[in-house]
Amino acid sequence: MTDTQTQQHTIIAWLEDKPSVLNRVTGLFSRRNFNIESLTVGHSEAKGISRMTFVASGTERDLQQVETQLDKLINVIHIANVTQEPTVIREMALIKVTTNSQTRGEIMQLVSIYHASVVDVDMTSLIIQIVAPEDRVDSLIQLLDQYGIEEMVRTGQVAMVRGSSRHGHSHGVATVAANGHATPDNGQNANGANGHTENANGVNGARA
Amino acid sequence: MSELKTGGQIIWESLIHEGVDVVFGLPGGAILPTYDDLYKYNYPIHHVLVTHEQGAAHMADGYARATGRVGVCIATSGPGATNLVTGLGTAYMDSTPLVAITGQVSKSLLGRDGFQEADIRAISMPVTKHNYLITDIRDLPDALKEAFYIARTGRPGPVLVDICKCVQQASMEFTYPTTVNLPGYRPNRLTPDPDVIDRVAQLLNEAQRPVIIAGQGVSMAGAEAELRQMAEKANIPVATSLLGVGTFPATHPLSISWGGMHGEAYCNYALQECDVLFAIGARLDDRLTGAFSTFAPKARIIHVDLDPAEMGKNLIIDTPVVADALLTLRALLPQVESNEHPAWLGQINEWRTDTTERDILAQETDELVAPYVMRQLWHATNQGNCTVVSDVGQHQMWEAQYFYHTKPRSLLTSGGLGTMGYALPAAIGAQMGKPQEEMWVIAGDGGFQMTMPELSTVMQERLPIKIAIINNGYLGMVRQWQDVFYNKRYVGTPLFNPDFVKIAAAYGIPGRAVTSKEDVFDAIRQAQNIPGPYLLDFQVEEFTNVYPMVAPGKSNADMIRRGRPVEN
Ligand SMILES: Cc1ncc(C[n+]2csc(CCOP(=O)(O)OP(=O)(O)O)c2C)c(N)n1
Ligand SMILES: [Mg+2]
């Protein structure tokens, strides 16, 4: 465990789509005074399961704490730290830029170089949409800044591992150095409810 | 079509399905439909009326810690629910399985700041393992089923179910679910990986100076016998955490008591000097370790816990073992070799002798001090054949130092949150769960007053709880910090106390003040011989400090210790 080097981590979490889940997640971050650089949540391919991508900086040990604590939340189905994996990471931004007849052409050229697009035009402004890795979004914004950015909104980053889907919702992802094999808890107490069928799916992440 | 059941009926019938026969609570408007159903349908559940909802949560906690079953408390919305929070936090920190049921305003009133609305789901989020807000009766059976399942499985903890009044009043066909559907929760009893067991066994077998540190998790897994077998086979000294007290008999020759801020000095030396530390079912918090970076600096640490989030949370761990304590010990036992460790045990005994020589009880004094009371209580209870519920402060540390616990679950105390006021209500819950057990409360004069009104609950339930107040006229532990770190500026710590014996008498509880050493044993005997509750007001020397003491943030190697008698 490297305890000193700070690094940016990209983590994906699959959450049950239930009220207050986001509250639980952000509460966990804020309690540990943990700063999130970007966080997005939306539907996944599976009904009832949302997918969250967040980017945060910290030591490996910090991140391991965040991951294992997150994983303990009942509504969190699983977690994957994809920082070390080949990943497609994208962010979308809408940027409203001030234009006039002189600058419009130049701006359109930038738009085309960045494979961005213009989604709204009026006499004095343009709305540009870009979908790209974070650094390209940053760089376009920097260039557009000279023309005057009236408004801007960024979605935060979403990530997906390349290649065949090991990280779909139906495949558990171990994040913990869990060196154990799961055997169902047969409930030491009376009435030990154990209708649990979730241990399938090759989940080897331990959860307590 | 089966008959319709109200939400209130569903709550009680679900509790019955879970084997609940006692709940601790106090009603109010938003939970009244549920209370009314208890009356109307005469369910076989005993409701213990408390004087304050904090007491209800501590009672459920004490019940759970004493019995291992899930404790249940119940409160109304708003202030009823917020009054539970301290008790939930206490249970959360110490991993106690409990279910809290709260009434909530009706769904149509949510978010309108109506009378007695408090967002208890949000408020309780950081102090519960999980929680629910139920706005639709169709979600109620699953939520209750899940609440009990989550509370008692894996690493246990409190779960709160907040139920809108309209849900309690609505009705539907009801069958209690037989399964839970929690895709994100897999509370498996983990078997350790054989390779990891090999490595752990090798570390233990090669160790020159091994120490085991056992926490409450050992008792939760029911692994006390296996722990003892392993310790005896390899002659490894066993320390415990504060919550682990009782998991290994304190009178066993291999017991080295418990370590940390007020742990025995010889135990702290052993922890600082060991070369392999086998920690099992303990979370290794700062009160145990002192400054994290200075703890057990020569040791390779093996950490066994079923909660992966505990691995490396505070310390750098050489070999993490995310597994069940019992299964781990069973796997290890055949691989751990017999061993003697004569030099190491000899060294520890030297430290132990030094500790004994500095013991306050070895000093000639007529003064009545709390350690003396603790030791006499241990003798009077047939060497600790009882359950002690201690509060928080100096007396708590002395109890754990001087009362030798040999039975699992025989010390109930708020370790993680350090909640003053815990002892009396927790003892009420514990006694409800174990009616035959001799139950002793040991509380400071400060903490006792925080939940003292629960004396009425003791009488209402006719519980034979014996109460020992360690009355030093101060918020003693804080006074000790002021003594040591703030140049004796005793601000906010001298107490204005009532006459505790008269207070008890007002509730109908007999009692006696004890001011001298000679009377201690006799007074304890009197308390034991009188059927029913009894209160002893031990008026002890005011300025006695707990030693050893490690300053917060310092290394356990830098203990402030009581002087040797010759040096005095
Ligand atoms: C609810 C709560 N408030 C404050 C504290 C801080 N605190 C820790 S020990 C202590 C003193 C306890 O005094 P007393 O109950 O008389 O016990 P003593 O230390 O004198 O044995 C205090 C105030 C606490 N632990 N819990
Ligand atoms: Mg006191």
CSV table of N, CA and C in Angstrom, one decimal, chain B residues 443-561:
chain,number,residue,atom,x,y,z
B,443,ALA,N,-21.6,3.3,37.9
B,443,ALA,CA,-21.7,4.6,37.2
B,443,ALA,C,-21.1,5.7,38.0
B,444,GLY,N,-20.6,6.7,37.3
B,444,GLY,CA,-20.1,7.9,38.0
B,444,GLY,C,-21.2,8.8,38.5
B,445,ASP,N,-20.9,9.7,39.4
B,445,ASP,CA,-22.0,10.6,39.9
B,445,ASP,C,-22.4,11.5,38.8
B,446,GLY,N,-21.6,11.8,37.8
B,446,GLY,CA,-22.0,12.7,36.7
B,446,GLY,C,-22.9,11.9,35.7
B,447,GLY,N,-22.4,10.8,35.1
B,447,GLY,CA,-23.1,10.1,34.1
B,447,GLY,C,-24.4,9.5,34.6
B,448,PHE,N,-24.4,9.1,35.9
B,448,PHE,CA,-25.6,8.5,36.4
B,448,PHE,C,-26.8,9.5,36.3
B,449,GLN,N,-26.4,10.7,36.6
B,449,GLN,CA,-27.5,11.7,36.6
B,449,GLN,C,-28.1,12.0,35.2
B,450,MET,N,-27.3,11.6,34.2
B,450,MET,CA,-27.8,11.9,32.8
B,450,MET,C,-29.0,11.0,32.5
B,451,THR,N,-29.1,9.8,33.0
B,451,THR,CA,-30.3,9.0,32.7
B,451,THR,C,-30.9,8.5,34.0
B,452,MET,N,-30.7,9.2,35.1
B,452,MET,CA,-31.2,8.7,36.4
B,452,MET,C,-32.7,8.5,36.4
B,453,PRO,N,-33.5,9.3,35.7
B,453,PRO,CA,-35.0,9.1,35.7
B,453,PRO,C,-35.4,7.7,35.4
B,454,GLU,N,-34.5,6.9,34.7
B,454,GLU,CA,-34.9,5.5,34.4
B,454,GLU,C,-35.0,4.6,35.6
B,455,LEU,N,-34.7,5.2,36.8
B,455,LEU,CA,-34.9,4.5,38.1
B,455,LEU,C,-36.4,4.1,38.1
B,456,SER,N,-37.2,5.0,37.5
B,456,SER,CA,-38.7,4.7,37.6
B,456,SER,C,-39.0,3.4,36.7
B,457,THR,N,-38.2,3.3,35.6
B,457,THR,CA,-38.4,2.1,34.8
B,457,THR,C,-37.9,0.8,35.5
B,458,VAL,N,-36.9,1.0,36.3
B,458,VAL,CA,-36.4,-0.2,37.1
B,458,VAL,C,-37.5,-0.6,38.0
B,459,MET,N,-38.2,0.4,38.7
B,459,MET,CA,-39.3,0.0,39.6
B,459,MET,C,-40.5,-0.5,38.8
B,460,GLN,N,-40.8,0.2,37.8
B,460,GLN,CA,-42.0,-0.2,37.0
B,460,GLN,C,-41.9,-1.7,36.5
B,461,GLU,N,-40.7,-2.1,36.2
B,461,GLU,CA,-40.5,-3.5,35.7
B,461,GLU,C,-40.0,-4.4,36.8
B,462,ARG,N,-39.9,-3.9,38.0
B,462,ARG,CA,-39.5,-4.7,39.2
B,462,ARG,C,-38.2,-5.4,38.9
B,463,LEU,N,-37.2,-4.7,38.5
B,463,LEU,CA,-35.9,-5.4,38.1
B,463,LEU,C,-34.9,-5.3,39.3
B,464,PRO,N,-34.3,-6.4,39.6
B,464,PRO,CA,-33.4,-6.5,40.8
B,464,PRO,C,-32.0,-5.9,40.5
B,465,ILE,N,-31.9,-4.8,39.8
B,465,ILE,CA,-30.6,-4.2,39.4
B,465,ILE,C,-29.9,-3.6,40.6
B,466,LYS,N,-28.7,-3.9,40.8
B,466,LYS,CA,-27.9,-3.3,41.8
B,466,LYS,C,-27.0,-2.2,41.3
B,467,ILE,N,-27.1,-1.0,41.9
B,467,ILE,CA,-26.5,0.1,41.3
B,467,ILE,C,-25.3,0.6,42.3
B,468,ALA,N,-24.1,0.7,41.7
B,468,ALA,CA,-23.0,1.3,42.5
B,468,ALA,C,-22.6,2.6,41.9
B,469,ILE,N,-22.8,3.7,42.6
B,469,ILE,CA,-22.4,5.0,42.1
B,469,ILE,C,-21.0,5.2,42.7
B,470,ILE,N,-20.1,5.5,41.8
B,470,ILE,CA,-18.7,5.9,42.3
B,470,ILE,C,-18.8,7.5,42.3
B,471,ASN,N,-19.0,7.9,43.6
B,471,ASN,CA,-19.3,9.4,43.8
B,471,ASN,C,-18.0,10.1,44.2
B,472,ASN,N,-17.4,10.7,43.3
B,472,ASN,CA,-16.2,11.5,43.6
B,472,ASN,C,-16.4,13.0,43.5
B,473,GLY,N,-17.6,13.4,43.3
B,473,GLY,CA,-17.9,14.8,43.4
B,473,GLY,C,-17.4,15.6,42.1
B,474,TYR,N,-16.9,14.9,41.1
B,474,TYR,CA,-16.4,15.5,39.9
B,474,TYR,C,-16.8,14.7,38.7
B,475,LEU,N,-16.8,15.4,37.6
B,475,LEU,CA,-16.7,14.7,36.3
B,475,LEU,C,-15.3,14.3,36.3
B,476,GLY,N,-15.1,13.1,36.9
B,476,GLY,CA,-13.7,12.8,37.3
B,476,GLY,C,-12.7,12.6,36.2
B,477,MET,N,-13.1,12.0,35.1
B,477,MET,CA,-12.1,11.8,34.0
B,477,MET,C,-11.7,13.1,33.4
B,478,VAL,N,-12.7,14.0,33.3
B,478,VAL,CA,-12.4,15.3,32.7
B,478,VAL,C,-11.5,16.1,33.7
B,479,ARG,N,-11.9,16.0,35.0
B,479,ARG,CA,-11.0,16.6,36.0
B,479,ARG,C,-9.6,16.1,36.0
B,480,GLN,N,-9.4,14.8,35.7
B,480,GLN,CA,-8.1,14.2,35.6
B,480,GLN,C,-7.3,14.9,34.4
B,481,TRP,N,-8.0,15.1,33.3
B,481,TRP,CA,-7.3,15.7,32.2
B,481,TRP,C,-6.9,17.2,32.6
B,482,GLN,N,-7.9,17.9,33.3
B,482,GLN,CA,-7.5,19.2,33.7
B,482,GLN,C,-6.3,19.2,34.7
B,483,ASP,N,-6.3,18.2,35.5
B,483,ASP,CA,-5.2,18.0,36.4
B,483,ASP,C,-3.9,17.9,35.7
B,484,VAL,N,-3.9,17.0,34.7
B,484,VAL,CA,-2.6,16.6,34.0
B,484,VAL,C,-2.3,17.6,32.9
B,485,PHE,N,-3.3,18.1,32.1
B,485,PHE,CA,-2.9,18.9,30.9
B,485,PHE,C,-3.3,20.3,31.1
B,486,TYR,N,-4.1,20.7,32.1
B,486,TYR,CA,-4.5,22.1,32.2
B,486,TYR,C,-4.2,22.7,33.6
B,487,ASN,N,-3.1,22.2,34.1
B,487,ASN,CA,-2.6,22.8,35.4
B,487,ASN,C,-3.7,22.9,36.5
B,488,LYS,N,-4.5,21.9,36.6
B,488,LYS,CA,-5.5,21.8,37.7
B,488,LYS,C,-6.6,22.9,37.6
B,489,ARG,N,-6.8,23.5,36.5
B,489,ARG,CA,-7.9,24.4,36.4
B,489,ARG,C,-9.2,23.7,36.2
B,490,TYR,N,-9.9,23.5,37.4
B,490,TYR,CA,-11.1,22.6,37.4
B,490,TYR,C,-12.3,23.4,37.0
B,491,VAL,N,-12.4,23.7,35.7
B,491,VAL,CA,-13.6,24.4,35.3
B,491,VAL,C,-14.7,23.5,34.8
B,492,GLY,N,-15.9,23.6,35.3
B,492,GLY,CA,-17.0,22.8,34.7
B,492,GLY,C,-16.9,21.4,35.1
B,493,THR,N,-16.2,21.1,36.1
B,493,THR,CA,-16.1,19.7,36.5
B,493,THR,C,-16.6,19.3,38.0
B,494,PRO,N,-16.5,20.3,38.9
B,494,PRO,CA,-17.0,20.0,40.3
B,494,PRO,C,-18.6,19.8,40.1
B,495,LEU,N,-19.1,18.8,40.8
B,495,LEU,CA,-20.5,18.5,40.6
B,495,LEU,C,-21.3,18.9,41.9
B,496,PHE,N,-22.5,19.4,41.6
B,496,PHE,CA,-23.4,19.6,42.7
B,496,PHE,C,-24.3,18.4,42.7
B,497,ASN,N,-24.1,17.6,43.7
B,497,ASN,CA,-24.8,16.3,43.6
B,497,ASN,C,-26.0,16.3,44.6
B,498,PRO,N,-27.1,15.5,44.2
B,498,PRO,CA,-28.1,15.3,45.2
B,498,PRO,C,-27.7,14.2,46.1
B,499,ASP,N,-28.5,13.9,47.1
B,499,ASP,CA,-28.3,12.8,48.0
B,499,ASP,C,-28.9,11.6,47.2
B,500,PHE,N,-28.0,10.7,46.7
B,500,PHE,CA,-28.4,9.7,45.8
B,500,PHE,C,-29.3,8.6,46.5
B,501,VAL,N,-29.0,8.4,47.8
B,501,VAL,CA,-29.8,7.5,48.6
B,501,VAL,C,-31.2,8.0,48.7
B,502,LYS,N,-31.3,9.3,48.9
B,502,LYS,CA,-32.7,9.9,49.0
B,502,LYS,C,-33.4,9.8,47.7
B,503,ILE,N,-32.6,10.1,46.6
B,503,ILE,CA,-33.2,10.0,45.3
B,503,ILE,C,-33.8,8.6,45.1
B,504,ALA,N,-33.0,7.6,45.4
B,504,ALA,CA,-33.4,6.2,45.2
B,504,ALA,C,-34.7,6.0,46.0
B,505,ALA,N,-34.6,6.5,47.3
B,505,ALA,CA,-35.8,6.2,48.2
B,505,ALA,C,-37.1,6.8,47.6
B,506,ALA,N,-36.9,8.0,46.9
B,506,ALA,CA,-38.1,8.6,46.3
B,506,ALA,C,-38.7,7.7,45.3
B,507,TYR,N,-37.9,6.9,44.6
B,507,TYR,CA,-38.5,5.9,43.7
B,507,TYR,C,-38.9,4.6,44.3
B,508,GLY,N,-38.6,4.5,45.6
B,508,GLY,CA,-38.9,3.3,46.3
B,508,GLY,C,-37.8,2.3,46.3
B,509,ILE,N,-36.6,2.7,46.0
B,509,ILE,CA,-35.5,1.8,45.9
B,509,ILE,C,-34.6,2.1,47.2
B,510,PRO,N,-34.3,1.0,47.9
B,510,PRO,CA,-33.5,1.1,49.1
B,510,PRO,C,-32.1,1.4,48.7
B,511,GLY,N,-31.3,1.9,49.6
B,511,GLY,CA,-29.9,2.2,49.3
B,511,GLY,C,-29.1,2.6,50.6
B,512,ARG,N,-27.9,2.8,50.3
B,512,ARG,CA,-27.0,3.1,51.5
B,512,ARG,C,-25.7,3.8,51.0
B,513,ALA,N,-25.3,4.8,51.7
B,513,ALA,CA,-24.1,5.5,51.4
B,513,ALA,C,-22.9,4.8,52.0
B,514,VAL,N,-21.8,4.7,51.4
B,514,VAL,CA,-20.6,4.0,51.9
B,514,VAL,C,-19.4,5.0,51.9
B,515,THR,N,-18.8,5.2,53.0
B,515,THR,CA,-17.8,6.2,53.1
B,515,THR,C,-16.5,5.7,53.5
B,516,SER,N,-16.4,4.4,54.0
B,516,SER,CA,-15.2,3.9,54.4
B,516,SER,C,-14.9,2.5,53.9
B,517,LYS,N,-13.7,2.2,53.8
B,517,LYS,CA,-13.2,0.9,53.2
B,517,LYS,C,-13.9,-0.3,53.9
B,518,GLU,N,-13.9,-0.2,55.2
B,518,GLU,CA,-14.4,-1.3,56.0
B,518,GLU,C,-15.8,-1.7,55.7
B,519,ASP,N,-16.6,-0.8,55.2
B,519,ASP,CA,-18.0,-1.0,54.9
B,519,ASP,C,-18.3,-1.6,53.5
B,520,VAL,N,-17.3,-1.6,52.7
B,520,VAL,CA,-17.5,-1.9,51.3
B,520,VAL,C,-18.1,-3.2,51.1
B,521,PHE,N,-17.4,-4.2,51.6
B,521,PHE,CA,-17.9,-5.6,51.3
B,521,PHE,C,-19.3,-5.9,51.9
B,522,ASP,N,-19.4,-5.4,53.1
B,522,ASP,CA,-20.7,-5.6,53.8
B,522,ASP,C,-21.8,-4.9,53.0
B,523,ALA,N,-21.6,-3.7,52.5
B,523,ALA,CA,-22.6,-3.0,51.8
B,523,ALA,C,-23.0,-3.8,50.5
B,524,ILE,N,-22.0,-4.3,49.8
B,524,ILE,CA,-22.2,-5.1,48.6
B,524,ILE,C,-23.1,-6.3,48.9
B,525,ARG,N,-22.7,-6.9,50.0
B,525,ARG,CA,-23.5,-8.1,50.5
B,525,ARG,C,-25.0,-7.7,50.8
B,526,GLN,N,-25.1,-6.6,51.4
B,526,GLN,CA,-26.5,-6.1,51.7
B,526,GLN,C,-27.3,-5.9,50.5
B,527,ALA,N,-26.6,-5.3,49.5
B,527,ALA,CA,-27.3,-5.0,48.2
B,527,ALA,C,-27.7,-6.4,47.6
B,528,GLN,N,-26.8,-7.4,47.7
B,528,GLN,CA,-27.1,-8.7,47.1
B,528,GLN,C,-28.3,-9.4,47.8
B,529,ASN,N,-28.3,-9.2,49.1
B,529,ASN,CA,-29.2,-10.0,49.9
B,529,ASN,C,-30.6,-9.4,49.9
B,530,ILE,N,-30.8,-8.1,49.6
B,530,ILE,CA,-32.1,-7.6,49.5
B,530,ILE,C,-32.7,-7.9,48.1
B,531,PRO,N,-33.8,-8.5,48.1
B,531,PRO,CA,-34.4,-8.8,46.8
B,531,PRO,C,-34.8,-7.5,46.1
B,532,GLY,N,-34.7,-7.4,44.8
B,532,GLY,CA,-35.0,-6.2,44.1
B,532,GLY,C,-33.9,-5.3,44.0
B,533,PRO,N,-34.1,-4.1,43.5
B,533,PRO,CA,-33.0,-3.1,43.2
B,533,PRO,C,-32.4,-2.6,44.5
B,534,TYR,N,-31.2,-2.1,44.4
B,534,TYR,CA,-30.5,-1.5,45.6
B,534,TYR,C,-29.5,-0.5,45.0
B,535,LEU,N,-29.3,0.6,45.8
B,535,LEU,CA,-28.4,1.6,45.3
B,535,LEU,C,-27.3,1.8,46.4
B,536,LEU,N,-26.1,1.8,45.9
B,536,LEU,CA,-24.9,2.0,46.8
B,536,LEU,C,-24.2,3.3,46.4
B,537,ASP,N,-24.1,4.2,47.3
B,537,ASP,CA,-23.5,5.5,47.0
B,537,ASP,C,-22.0,5.5,47.6
B,538,PHE,N,-21.1,5.1,46.8
B,538,PHE,CA,-19.7,5.0,47.3
B,538,PHE,C,-19.0,6.4,47.2
B,539,GLN,N,-18.9,7.0,48.3
B,539,GLN,CA,-18.3,8.3,48.4
B,539,GLN,C,-16.8,8.2,48.5
B,540,VAL,N,-16.2,8.3,47.3
B,540,VAL,CA,-14.7,7.9,47.2
B,540,VAL,C,-13.9,9.2,47.3
B,541,GLU,N,-12.6,8.9,47.4
B,541,GLU,CA,-11.6,10.0,47.4
B,541,GLU,C,-11.7,10.8,46.1
B,542,GLU,N,-11.6,12.1,46.2
B,542,GLU,CA,-12.0,12.9,45.0
B,542,GLU,C,-10.9,13.0,43.9
B,543,PHE,N,-9.7,13.0,44.3
B,543,PHE,CA,-8.6,13.4,43.4
B,543,PHE,C,-7.8,12.2,42.8
B,544,THR,N,-8.2,11.0,43.1
B,544,THR,CA,-7.5,9.8,42.6
B,544,THR,C,-7.6,9.8,41.1
B,545,ASN,N,-6.4,9.6,40.5
B,545,ASN,CA,-6.4,9.5,39.0
B,545,ASN,C,-6.3,8.1,38.5
B,546,VAL,N,-6.7,7.9,37.3
B,546,VAL,CA,-6.5,6.6,36.6
B,546,VAL,C,-5.1,6.5,36.0
B,547,TYR,N,-4.4,5.5,36.4
B,547,TYR,CA,-3.1,5.2,35.7
B,547,TYR,C,-3.0,3.8,35.2
B,548,PRO,N,-2.2,3.6,34.2
B,548,PRO,CA,-1.4,4.5,33.5
B,548,PRO,C,-2.3,5.4,32.6
B,549,MET,N,-1.7,6.4,32.0
B,549,MET,CA,-2.4,7.3,31.2
B,549,MET,C,-1.5,7.7,30.0
B,550,VAL,N,-2.1,7.6,28.8
B,550,VAL,CA,-1.4,8.0,27.6
B,550,VAL,C,-2.0,9.3,27.2
B,551,ALA,N,-1.3,10.3,27.0
B,551,ALA,CA,-1.8,11.6,26.5
B,551,ALA,C,-2.4,11.4,25.1
B,552,PRO,N,-3.5,12.0,24.8
B,552,PRO,CA,-4.1,11.8,23.4
B,552,PRO,C,-3.0,12.2,22.4
B,553,GLY,N,-3.0,11.3,21.4
B,553,GLY,CA,-2.0,11.6,20.3
B,553,GLY,C,-0.6,11.2,20.6
B,554,LYS,N,-0.4,10.7,21.8
B,554,LYS,CA,1.0,10.2,22.1
B,554,LYS,C,1.1,8.7,21.9
B,555,SER,N,2.4,8.3,22.0
B,555,SER,CA,2.6,6.8,21.9
B,555,SER,C,2.3,6.1,23.2
B,556,ASN,N,1.8,4.9,23.1
B,556,ASN,CA,1.6,4.1,24.3
B,556,ASN,C,2.8,3.8,25.0
B,557,ALA,N,4.0,4.0,24.4
B,557,ALA,CA,5.2,3.8,25.1
B,557,ALA,C,5.5,4.9,26.1
B,558,ASP,N,4.8,6.1,25.9
B,558,ASP,CA,5.0,7.2,26.8
B,558,ASP,C,3.9,7.3,27.8
B,559,MET,N,3.8,6.3,28.7
B,559,MET,CA,2.7,6.3,29.7
B,559,MET,C,3.1,7.2,30.9
B,560,ILE,N,2.1,7.9,31.4
B,560,ILE,CA,2.2,8.5,32.7
B,560,ILE,C,1.8,7.5,33.7
B,561,ARG,N,2.7,7.1,34.6
B,561,ARG,CA,2.4,6.0,35.5
B,561,ARG,C,2.4,6.4,36.9
